[in-house]
């Protein structure tokens, strides 16, 4: 039997060891102490300068609380996101762990595509030009162009996650992040465009963050981004671009103006705050974002939002009175297509039950529940993919 | 015995009695014992409950086994194809000539190609059922379906027996 470890690029394995250590929040010295080796040996292992022995790998993964299979099974090889993120902004330890988690999700997605032989089509537009006008004007122009490309018209962009996944081919994940982080964006060739959104944020905030990160993909694709909230620093140019895009993309001027005009015509007494709250629900944006947008479009007096807050307006109380429950909408951690691929791979015996559970980040019983879930109660391979992606449907129904 | 089968046997509520017909010595590897989160739906199905492997060990149903240095390389080969618990179970069964109890299709395929003798929980239940009242068998198999969310696949040779036995309550 050939030694498996001699067949794996030591630099790739070293990178995975480093990511596992960092994800566990351990220093090289702590791992070295636990393994009974010098810190320089851990450094050499992580750099791929020293081949790791089987017993060392087993101990290393145990110390980092990572399955050995996670370090060995992945066939998709990508450069670590961490240095890419570091090149553009400061990462503290917490955010660095987040980028590692993000990359693992993206790699697992690519791995499932590889295992099933069913990669999602990528329909990426070229990167939009961002010079020659103000960020607000460019954001507006890109939003209009992109809405036209996606056939969105000027209405509310409902089901944005599914649209971007299916129509563009973006991998979008939702998971728990520190409250200061709204989302992450990264792109590289093997993994394609990847976005992660903070699942702990309110649902309308999540929708905004998704549009914002999509703006990064459209206008600054090769610069990864961690969107950190509440920073006192003046927003970078690309952040202003992404914000302007998100505002115009989620609340297109023409459609919004038309709706306000229709409301005004049908309500001689005037538009109430209740109408604005309902409209925000329709557009899946926060009430604050909508009021600010209407101020920009001069459909509400400037300073309306500040006045409402000063008067004690509470969004959640108003939504409750109106029967609007944003929390009723839940974003699952993984895209539907990701789950479908995992189910398909398991049903075909391409991955084991343990691997299936790991891909879905659940225990085995929860994994079995998912396999039996009505949401994924599909009766044939054709059905498994037909409703989801036209490319995949053609291939399966054609055979 | 790997995790997929432990869940199924545990859901039966008759683990000791059923495992006694398999062998006097049934082993569980350290990864499954220490790292796997093994749950069942509770009897009222409103919650989940943890499978207490320590109690199984105290009751003599399962015994510990550790990976030896000689089995480490084989474990890594399997760990590149399945998860750690499955890989460890495969490596140990292969090296020591043990029978592997698993209900996982991929693990079964790897075991077969390595010449490892296999046993599945439907096979175990089938043997156990021979001496039982049909109503008891039906209740046990239904408990497995409910609490472990398991039923043998349509391709399993015992699928028809399982479905029929589930329905027999006289």
Coordinates of C-alpha atoms in Angstrom, one line a residue:
Chain A
X1 CA 0.0 0.0 0.0
X2 CA 1.4 3.4 -1.0
X3 CA 1.5 6.0 1.7
X4 CA -1.6 8.2 1.0
X5 CA 0.2 11.2 2.5
X6 CA 2.9 11.0 -0.1
X7 CA 0.3 11.5 -2.8
X8 CA -1.1 14.7 -1.4
X9 CA 0.7 18.0 -2.1
X10 CA 2.2 18.8 1.3
X11 CA 1.6 22.5 0.8
X12 CA -2.1 21.9 0.3
X13 CA -2.3 19.6 3.3
X14 CA -0.2 22.1 5.3
X15 CA -2.7 24.8 4.5
X16 CA -5.6 22.6 5.6
X17 CA -3.7 21.9 8.9
X18 CA -3.2 25.6 9.4
X19 CA -6.9 26.4 8.7
X20 CA -7.9 23.6 11.1
X21 CA -5.7 25.0 13.8
X22 CA -6.9 28.5 13.3
X23 CA -10.5 27.5 13.2
X24 CA -9.9 25.8 16.6
X25 CA -8.5 29.0 17.9
X26 CA -5.1 27.4 18.7
X27 CA -1.6 28.8 18.4
X28 CA 1.2 26.8 16.8
X29 CA 2.8 26.6 20.2
X30 CA -0.3 25.1 21.8
X31 CA -0.6 22.5 19.0
X32 CA 3.2 21.7 19.3
X33 CA 2.8 21.2 23.1
X34 CA -0.2 18.9 22.6
X35 CA 1.7 16.9 20.0
X36 CA 5.0 16.8 21.9
X37 CA 6.9 18.5 19.1
X38 CA 8.8 21.8 18.6
X39 CA 6.8 24.8 17.4
X40 CA 9.2 24.9 14.4
X41 CA 8.0 21.5 13.4
X42 CA 4.4 22.7 13.4
X43 CA 5.5 25.6 11.3
X44 CA 7.2 23.3 8.8
X45 CA 4.2 21.0 8.6
X46 CA 1.9 23.9 7.9
X47 CA 4.2 25.3 5.2
X48 CA 4.4 21.8 3.7
X49 CA 8.2 21.7 4.2
X50 CA 8.0 18.5 6.3
X51 CA 5.9 15.5 5.4
X52 CA 3.5 14.6 8.2
X53 CA 3.4 11.0 9.5
X54 CA 0.1 9.2 9.8
X55 CA 0.1 9.2 13.6
X56 CA 0.9 12.9 13.6
X57 CA -2.0 13.7 11.3
X58 CA -4.4 11.7 13.4
X59 CA -3.2 13.5 16.6
X60 CA -3.1 16.9 14.9
X61 CA -6.8 16.5 13.8
X62 CA -7.8 15.3 17.2
X63 CA -6.1 18.3 18.9
X64 CA -7.9 20.6 16.5
X65 CA -11.1 18.7 16.9
X66 CA -11.3 18.1 13.2
X67 CA -12.1 14.8 11.5
X68 CA -9.1 13.4 9.6
X69 CA -11.5 12.8 6.7
X70 CA -12.0 16.6 6.4
X71 CA -8.3 17.1 5.8
X72 CA -7.9 14.3 3.4
X73 CA -11.1 13.9 1.4
X74 CA -11.3 17.2 -0.4
X75 CA -10.2 17.1 -4.0
X76 CA -10.9 20.7 -4.7
X77 CA -7.7 22.7 -4.2
X78 CA -7.9 26.4 -3.7
X79 CA -5.7 29.1 -2.3
X80 CA -6.6 30.2 1.2
X81 CA -9.1 33.1 1.3
X82 CA -7.3 34.5 4.4
X83 CA -4.3 36.1 2.6
X84 CA -6.6 37.5 -0.1
X85 CA -8.8 39.1 2.6
X86 CA -5.7 40.3 4.4
X87 CA -4.5 42.1 1.3
X88 CA -7.4 44.5 1.4
X89 CA -8.4 44.8 5.1
X90 CA -7.4 44.0 8.6
X91 CA -8.8 40.7 9.9
X92 CA -9.0 40.0 13.6
X93 CA -8.9 36.4 14.8
X94 CA -12.7 36.1 14.9
X95 CA -13.1 37.4 11.4
X96 CA -10.2 35.2 10.2
X97 CA -12.0 32.1 11.5
X98 CA -15.1 33.3 9.7
X99 CA -13.3 33.5 6.4
X100 CA -12.0 29.9 6.9
X101 CA -15.5 28.7 7.6
X102 CA -16.7 30.6 4.5
X103 CA -14.1 28.9 2.4
X104 CA -14.9 25.5 3.7
X105 CA -18.6 25.9 2.7
X106 CA -17.6 27.1 -0.8
X107 CA -15.1 24.2 -1.1
X108 CA -17.7 21.7 0.0
X109 CA -20.1 23.0 -2.6
X110 CA -17.5 22.6 -5.3
X111 CA -16.7 19.2 -3.9
X112 CA -20.3 18.1 -4.2
X113 CA -20.4 19.3 -7.8
X114 CA -17.3 17.3 -8.5
X115 CA -18.6 14.2 -6.9
X116 CA -21.9 14.3 -8.7
X117 CA -20.4 15.6 -12.0
X118 CA -23.0 18.3 -11.9
X119 CA -21.4 21.7 -11.7
X120 CA -23.8 24.7 -11.6
X121 CA -23.6 26.8 -14.7
X122 CA -21.8 30.1 -14.2
X123 CA -23.5 33.0 -16.0
X124 CA -21.3 35.8 -14.8
X125 CA -21.6 39.2 -16.5
X126 CA -18.3 41.0 -17.2
X127 CA -17.1 43.3 -14.4
X128 CA -18.9 46.6 -14.7
X129 CA -16.8 49.8 -15.3
X130 CA -16.8 52.1 -12.2
X131 CA -15.0 55.2 -13.3
X132 CA -16.2 58.5 -14.6
X133 CA -19.2 59.3 -12.4
X134 CA -20.1 59.4 -8.7
X135 CA -20.5 56.1 -6.8
X136 CA -24.3 56.8 -6.5
X137 CA -24.7 57.3 -10.2
X138 CA -22.6 54.2 -11.1
X139 CA -24.5 52.2 -8.5
X140 CA -27.8 53.3 -10.1
X141 CA -26.6 52.5 -13.6
X142 CA -25.3 49.1 -12.7
X143 CA -28.5 48.2 -10.8
X144 CA -30.6 49.2 -13.8
X145 CA -28.4 47.2 -16.2
X146 CA -28.3 44.2 -14.0
X147 CA -32.1 44.2 -13.4
X148 CA -32.6 44.2 -17.1
X149 CA -30.1 41.4 -17.6
X150 CA -31.9 39.3 -15.0
X151 CA -35.3 40.1 -16.3
X152 CA -36.4 41.7 -13.1
X153 CA -38.1 44.7 -14.6
X154 CA -38.6 47.4 -11.9
X155 CA -40.6 45.5 -9.4
X156 CA -39.6 44.0 -6.0
X157 CA -36.7 41.5 -6.3
X158 CA -38.3 38.7 -4.5
X159 CA -36.4 35.4 -3.8
X160 CA -33.1 37.1 -4.6
X161 CA -31.0 34.3 -3.2
X162 CA -32.6 31.8 -5.6
X163 CA -32.3 34.2 -8.5
X164 CA -28.7 34.9 -8.0
X165 CA -27.9 31.2 -7.4
X166 CA -29.9 30.0 -10.5
X167 CA -29.5 32.8 -12.9
X168 CA -25.9 33.8 -12.1
X169 CA -24.4 30.8 -10.4
X170 CA -23.4 32.4 -7.2
X171 CA -22.8 30.3 -4.1
X172 CA -24.7 31.9 -1.2
X173 CA -24.5 30.7 2.4
X174 CA -26.1 32.0 5.6
X175 CA -24.5 31.3 8.9
X176 CA -24.0 32.9 12.3
X177 CA -21.4 35.6 12.4
X178 CA -20.4 38.3 14.9
X179 CA -23.0 41.1 14.9
X180 CA -20.5 43.6 13.5
X181 CA -20.1 41.5 10.3
X182 CA -22.9 41.8 7.7
X183 CA -21.5 39.5 5.0
X184 CA -18.5 38.3 3.0
X185 CA -17.7 38.1 -0.6
X186 CA -14.9 36.2 -2.3
X187 CA -14.1 35.0 -5.8
X188 CA -11.5 32.7 -7.2
X189 CA -11.5 30.6 -10.3
X190 CA -12.0 27.1 -8.9
X191 CA -14.8 28.2 -6.5
X192 CA -16.4 31.0 -8.5
X193 CA -18.3 33.8 -6.8
X194 CA -19.2 33.1 -3.1
X195 CA -21.2 35.1 -0.7
X196 CA -22.0 34.5 3.0
X197 CA -24.6 36.5 4.9
X198 CA -25.0 36.9 8.7
X199 CA -27.9 34.7 9.6
X200 CA -28.2 36.5 13.0
X201 CA -29.2 39.7 11.4
X202 CA -32.8 40.7 10.7
X203 CA -34.2 39.3 7.5
X204 CA -34.5 42.7 5.8
X205 CA -30.9 43.4 6.8
X206 CA -29.9 40.1 5.3
X207 CA -31.6 41.0 2.0
X208 CA -29.7 44.3 1.9
X209 CA -26.4 42.6 2.7
X210 CA -26.9 40.1 -0.2
X211 CA -27.5 42.9 -2.7
X212 CA -24.5 44.7 -1.3
X213 CA -22.2 41.7 -1.6
X214 CA -23.6 41.1 -5.1
X215 CA -22.6 44.6 -5.9
X216 CA -19.0 43.7 -5.0
X217 CA -19.2 40.8 -7.3
X218 CA -20.4 43.0 -10.2
X219 CA -18.0 45.9 -9.7
X220 CA -14.9 44.7 -7.8
X221 CA -14.9 41.0 -8.4
X222 CA -11.3 40.3 -7.7
X223 CA -11.2 42.0 -4.3
X224 CA -12.6 39.9 -1.5
X225 CA -14.6 41.8 1.1
X226 CA -15.7 41.5 4.7
X227 CA -18.5 44.0 5.2
X228 CA -18.1 45.3 8.7
X229 CA -20.8 47.5 10.2
X230 CA -20.5 50.4 12.5
X231 CA -17.0 51.4 11.5
X232 CA -16.1 55.0 12.0
X233 CA -13.8 55.1 9.0
X234 CA -15.0 56.9 5.9
X235 CA -16.4 54.2 3.6
X236 CA -14.0 53.1 0.9
X237 CA -15.0 53.8 -2.7
X238 CA -16.0 50.3 -3.4
X239 CA -18.2 50.2 -0.2
X240 CA -20.0 53.3 -1.4
X241 CA -20.5 51.7 -4.8
X242 CA -21.9 48.5 -3.3
X243 CA -24.2 50.5 -1.0
X244 CA -25.5 52.6 -3.9
X245 CA -26.0 49.5 -6.0
X246 CA -27.8 47.7 -3.2
X247 CA -30.1 50.7 -2.7
X248 CA -31.0 51.0 -6.3
X249 CA -31.1 47.2 -7.0
X250 CA -33.5 46.4 -4.1
X251 CA -35.6 49.6 -4.6
X252 CA -35.5 50.6 -8.3
X253 CA -36.4 54.2 -8.8
X254 CA -38.9 53.8 -11.6
X255 CA -40.9 51.0 -10.0
X256 CA -40.9 52.6 -6.6
X257 CA -41.9 56.0 -8.0
X258 CA -44.8 54.3 -9.9
X259 CA -46.0 52.6 -6.8
X260 CA -45.9 55.7 -4.7
X261 CA -47.8 57.6 -7.4
X262 CA -50.4 54.9 -7.6
X263 CA -50.8 55.0 -3.8
X264 CA -51.1 58.7 -3.7
X265 CA -53.8 58.6 -6.4
X266 CA -55.8 56.0 -4.5
X267 CA -55.3 57.6 -1.2
X268 CA -56.4 61.2 -1.3
X269 CA -55.8 61.6 2.4
X270 CA -52.1 60.7 1.8
X271 CA -49.8 57.8 2.3
X272 CA -49.5 56.6 5.9
X273 CA -46.6 55.1 7.8
X274 CA -48.5 51.8 7.7
X275 CA -48.3 51.9 3.8
X276 CA -44.6 52.4 4.0
X277 CA -44.2 49.5 6.4
X278 CA -46.2 47.3 4.0
X279 CA -44.2 48.5 1.0
X280 CA -40.9 47.7 2.8
X281 CA -42.2 44.2 3.4
X282 CA -43.1 43.8 -0.3
X283 CA -39.6 45.0 -1.3
X284 CA -38.0 42.9 1.5
X285 CA -36.0 45.9 2.8
X286 CA -36.0 47.6 6.1
X287 CA -38.4 50.4 6.8
X288 CA -35.4 52.7 7.4
X289 CA -33.9 51.8 4.0
X290 CA -37.2 52.5 2.2
X291 CA -37.8 55.8 3.9
X292 CA -34.2 56.9 3.2
X293 CA -34.7 55.8 -0.4
X294 CA -38.0 57.7 -0.7
X295 CA -36.2 60.8 0.7
X296 CA -33.5 60.5 -1.9
X297 CA -36.2 60.2 -4.6
X298 CA -37.9 63.2 -3.1
X299 CA -41.1 61.3 -2.5
X300 CA -40.8 62.0 1.2
X301 CA -39.5 65.1 2.9
X302 CA -35.8 65.1 3.8
X303 CA -35.3 64.1 7.4
X304 CA -38.4 62.0 7.7
X305 CA -36.6 59.0 9.2
X306 CA -34.9 61.1 11.8
X307 CA -38.2 62.7 12.7
X308 CA -39.9 59.3 13.0
X309 CA -37.2 58.1 15.3
X310 CA -37.3 61.2 17.4
X311 CA -41.0 60.7 17.8
X312 CA -40.4 57.2 19.2
X313 CA -41.3 55.1 16.1
X314 CA -40.5 51.4 16.6
X315 CA -40.3 49.3 13.5
X316 CA -40.9 46.0 15.1
X317 CA -43.9 47.3 17.1
X318 CA -45.4 48.7 13.9
X319 CA -44.8 45.5 12.0
X320 CA -46.5 43.5 14.7
X321 CA -49.6 45.8 14.6
X322 CA -49.8 45.3 10.9
X323 CA -49.3 41.6 11.0
X324 CA -46.0 41.7 9.2
X325 CA -43.6 39.1 10.5
X326 CA -40.2 39.3 8.8
X327 CA -38.8 36.6 11.1
X328 CA -41.3 34.1 9.5
X329 CA -39.0 34.0 6.5
X330 CA -35.9 31.9 7.2
X331 CA -32.7 31.6 5.2
X332 CA -31.3 28.1 5.3
X333 CA -27.6 27.8 5.8
X334 CA -27.0 26.1 2.5
X335 CA -28.5 26.8 -0.9
X336 CA -31.2 24.4 -2.0
X337 CA -29.0 23.2 -4.9
X338 CA -26.2 22.3 -2.4
X339 CA -28.7 20.2 -0.4
X340 CA -30.1 18.6 -3.5
X341 CA -26.6 17.6 -4.7
X342 CA -25.8 16.1 -1.3
X343 CA -29.0 14.1 -1.3
X344 CA -28.3 12.9 -4.9
X345 CA -24.7 11.9 -4.0
X346 CA -25.9 10.0 -0.9
X347 CA -28.7 8.2 -2.8
X348 CA -26.2 7.1 -5.4
X349 CA -23.9 5.8 -2.8
X350 CA -21.2 8.4 -3.8
X351 CA -20.9 9.7 -0.3
X352 CA -21.5 7.9 3.0
X353 CA -24.1 8.8 5.7
X354 CA -21.3 10.3 7.8
X355 CA -20.1 12.4 4.9
X356 CA -23.6 13.5 4.1
X357 CA -24.1 14.6 7.7
X358 CA -20.8 16.5 7.5
X359 CA -21.7 18.3 4.3
X360 CA -24.9 19.4 5.9
X361 CA -23.3 20.2 9.3
X362 CA -25.8 18.1 11.1
X363 CA -25.8 14.9 13.1
X364 CA -26.8 11.6 11.5
X365 CA -30.4 11.6 12.8
X366 CA -31.0 15.2 11.4
X367 CA -29.3 14.0 8.2
X368 CA -31.8 11.2 7.9
X369 CA -34.7 13.6 8.6
X370 CA -33.5 15.7 5.7
X371 CA -33.4 12.7 3.4
X372 CA -37.0 12.0 4.3
X373 CA -38.1 15.7 4.3
X374 CA -41.1 16.5 2.1
X375 CA -39.2 19.5 0.8
X376 CA -36.8 17.2 -0.8
X377 CA -39.2 14.3 -1.5
X378 CA -38.2 13.9 -5.1
X379 CA -39.1 10.8 -7.0
X380 CA -36.6 10.6 -9.9
X381 CA -33.3 11.9 -11.0
X382 CA -35.0 14.1 -13.6
X383 CA -37.2 15.6 -11.0
X384 CA -34.2 16.1 -8.8
X385 CA -32.8 18.7 -11.1
X386 CA -35.5 19.6 -13.7
X387 CA -37.1 22.4 -11.7
X388 CA -33.9 23.8 -10.6
X389 CA -31.6 24.5 -13.4
X390 CA -32.4 24.4 -17.1
X391 CA -28.9 23.2 -18.0
X392 CA -29.0 20.3 -15.6
X393 CA -32.6 19.4 -16.6
X394 CA -31.6 19.2 -20.3
X395 CA -28.8 16.8 -19.6
X396 CA -30.8 14.5 -17.5
X397 CA -34.0 14.4 -19.5
X398 CA -32.1 14.0 -22.8
X399 CA -30.5 10.7 -21.8
Chain B
X1 CA -20.1 -1.9 14.3
X2 CA -20.3 1.6 12.8
X3 CA -22.6 4.5 13.7
X4 CA -25.3 4.0 11.1
X5 CA -26.0 0.5 12.6
X6 CA -25.7 1.6 16.2
X7 CA -28.5 4.1 15.7
X8 CA -30.8 1.5 14.1
X9 CA -30.2 -1.1 16.8
X10 CA -30.6 1.5 19.6
X11 CA -34.0 2.5 18.1
X12 CA -35.3 -1.0 18.5
X13 CA -35.3 -0.7 22.3
X14 CA -34.0 -4.3 22.4
X15 CA -30.3 -3.7 21.8
X16 CA -29.0 -6.2 24.3
X17 CA -31.2 -9.0 23.2
X18 CA -30.7 -8.4 19.6
X19 CA -27.0 -8.0 19.7
X20 CA -26.6 -11.2 21.7
X21 CA -27.5 -13.1 18.6
X22 CA -24.7 -11.5 16.5
X23 CA -21.6 -12.3 18.5
X24 CA -20.3 -12.5 22.0
X25 CA -18.0 -9.7 21.0
X26 CA -19.1 -6.6 19.2
X27 CA -16.7 -3.7 19.0
X28 CA -17.1 0.0 18.5
X29 CA -14.1 2.1 17.5
X30 CA -12.9 5.1 19.5
X31 CA -14.0 7.8 17.0
X32 CA -17.6 6.6 17.0
X33 CA -17.6 6.2 20.8
X34 CA -16.0 9.6 21.6
X35 CA -16.7 11.9 18.7
X36 CA -20.0 10.9 16.9
X37 CA -23.2 12.6 18.1
X38 CA -25.6 9.7 18.1
X39 CA -29.2 10.6 18.6
X40 CA -32.6 9.0 18.4
X41 CA -36.0 10.6 18.3
X42 CA -37.5 10.2 21.7
X43 CA -40.4 7.8 22.2
X44 CA -43.0 10.7 22.0
X45 CA -41.1 12.0 18.9
X46 CA -41.1 15.5 20.2
X47 CA -37.4 15.6 21.0
X48 CA -34.2 13.8 20.5
X49 CA -32.3 11.7 23.0
X50 CA -28.6 10.8 23.1
X51 CA -27.6 7.1 22.7
X52 CA -25.7 6.3 25.8
X53 CA -22.9 4.0 24.5
X54 CA -21.3 3.9 27.9
X55 CA -24.4 2.1 29.1
X56 CA -24.1 -0.4 26.2
X57 CA -20.5 -1.0 27.3
X58 CA -21.5 -1.5 30.9
X59 CA -24.2 -3.9 29.7
X60 CA -21.7 -5.9 27.7
X61 CA -23.3 -5.1 24.4
X62 CA -20.3 -3.3 23.0
X63 CA -16.6 -3.4 23.6
X64 CA -14.0 -0.7 22.9
X65 CA -11.4 -1.0 20.2
X66 CA -8.6 1.3 19.3
X67 CA -6.8 1.9 16.1
X68 CA -3.3 0.4 16.3
X69 CA -0.2 1.9 14.7
X70 CA -0.3 -0.8 12.0
X71 CA -3.8 0.2 11.0
X72 CA -3.2 3.9 10.8
X73 CA -2.2 4.1 7.1
X74 CA -5.2 2.0 6.1
X75 CA -7.4 4.3 8.2
X76 CA -6.1 7.3 6.3
X77 CA -6.8 5.6 3.0
X78 CA -10.4 5.1 4.0
X79 CA -10.6 8.5 5.6
X80 CA -10.0 10.0 2.2
X81 CA -13.2 8.3 1.0
X82 CA -15.7 8.2 3.9
X83 CA -15.9 9.8 7.3
X84 CA -13.6 9.0 10.3
X85 CA -15.9 6.6 12.1
X86 CA -16.7 4.6 9.0
X87 CA -13.0 4.7 8.0
X88 CA -11.8 3.5 11.4
X89 CA -14.4 0.7 11.5
X90 CA -13.3 -0.4 8.0
X91 CA -9.6 -0.3 8.7
X92 CA -10.0 -2.3 11.9
X93 CA -12.3 -4.9 10.3
X94 CA -9.9 -5.3 7.4
X95 CA -6.8 -5.6 9.5
X96 CA -8.2 -8.0 12.1
X97 CA -10.5 -10.0 9.9
X98 CA -13.6 -8.8 11.7
X99 CA -17.1 -8.8 10.3
X100 CA -18.3 -5.2 9.7
X101 CA -21.8 -4.2 10.8
X102 CA -22.9 -1.2 8.7
X103 CA -26.0 0.1 6.9
X104 CA -24.1 2.6 4.8
X105 CA -24.0 1.8 1.1
X106 CA -20.6 3.4 0.5
X107 CA -19.0 1.7 3.4
X108 CA -20.5 -1.6 2.3
X109 CA -19.1 -1.1 -1.2
X110 CA -15.6 -0.4 0.2
X111 CA -15.9 -3.4 2.5
X112 CA -16.9 -5.7 -0.2
X113 CA -14.0 -4.6 -2.5
X114 CA -11.6 -5.3 0.4
X115 CA -13.0 -8.7 1.1
X116 CA -14.5 -7.7 4.5
X117 CA -17.5 -9.8 5.6
X118 CA -20.6 -7.6 6.0
X119 CA -23.6 -7.7 8.2
X120 CA -26.5 -5.2 8.1
X121 CA -29.1 -4.4 10.7
X122 CA -31.9 -5.7 8.5
X123 CA -30.0 -9.1 8.5
X124 CA -29.7 -8.9 12.2
X125 CA -33.4 -8.1 12.7
X126 CA -34.3 -10.9 10.3
X127 CA -32.5 -13.5 12.3
X128 CA -33.8 -12.1 15.6
X129 CA -37.4 -12.0 14.3
X130 CA -37.4 -15.8 13.6
X131 CA -38.0 -16.5 17.3
X132 CA -40.4 -13.6 18.0
X133 CA -44.1 -13.0 17.8
X134 CA -45.0 -11.1 14.6
X135 CA -46.6 -8.2 16.6
X136 CA -43.3 -7.8 18.6
X137 CA -41.3 -7.7 15.3
X138 CA -43.7 -5.2 13.8
X139 CA -43.4 -2.9 16.8
X140 CA -39.6 -3.1 16.8
X141 CA -39.2 -2.4 13.1
X142 CA -41.7 0.4 13.3
X143 CA -39.8 1.9 16.2
X144 CA -36.6 1.7 14.1
X145 CA -38.4 3.5 11.3
X146 CA -39.8 6.2 13.6
X147 CA -37.0 6.8 16.0
X148 CA -33.9 6.2 13.8
X149 CA -35.7 7.3 10.6
X150 CA -34.4 4.2 8.9
X151 CA -35.9 1.7 6.5
X152 CA -33.8 -0.6 4.2
X153 CA -33.5 0.8 0.7
X154 CA -35.6 -0.6 -2.1
X155 CA -32.5 -2.3 -3.4
X156 CA -31.9 -4.2 -0.1
X157 CA -32.7 -7.9 -0.4
X158 CA -34.6 -7.7 2.9
X159 CA -36.7 -4.6 1.9
X160 CA -39.7 -6.7 1.1
X161 CA -39.4 -8.8 4.3
X162 CA -39.1 -5.6 6.3
X163 CA -42.2 -4.0 4.9
X164 CA -44.2 -7.2 5.3
X165 CA -43.0 -7.7 8.9
X166 CA -43.9 -4.1 9.7
X167 CA -47.4 -4.7 8.6
X168 CA -48.0 -8.0 10.4
X169 CA -49.6 -7.2 13.8
X170 CA -51.7 -10.3 14.4

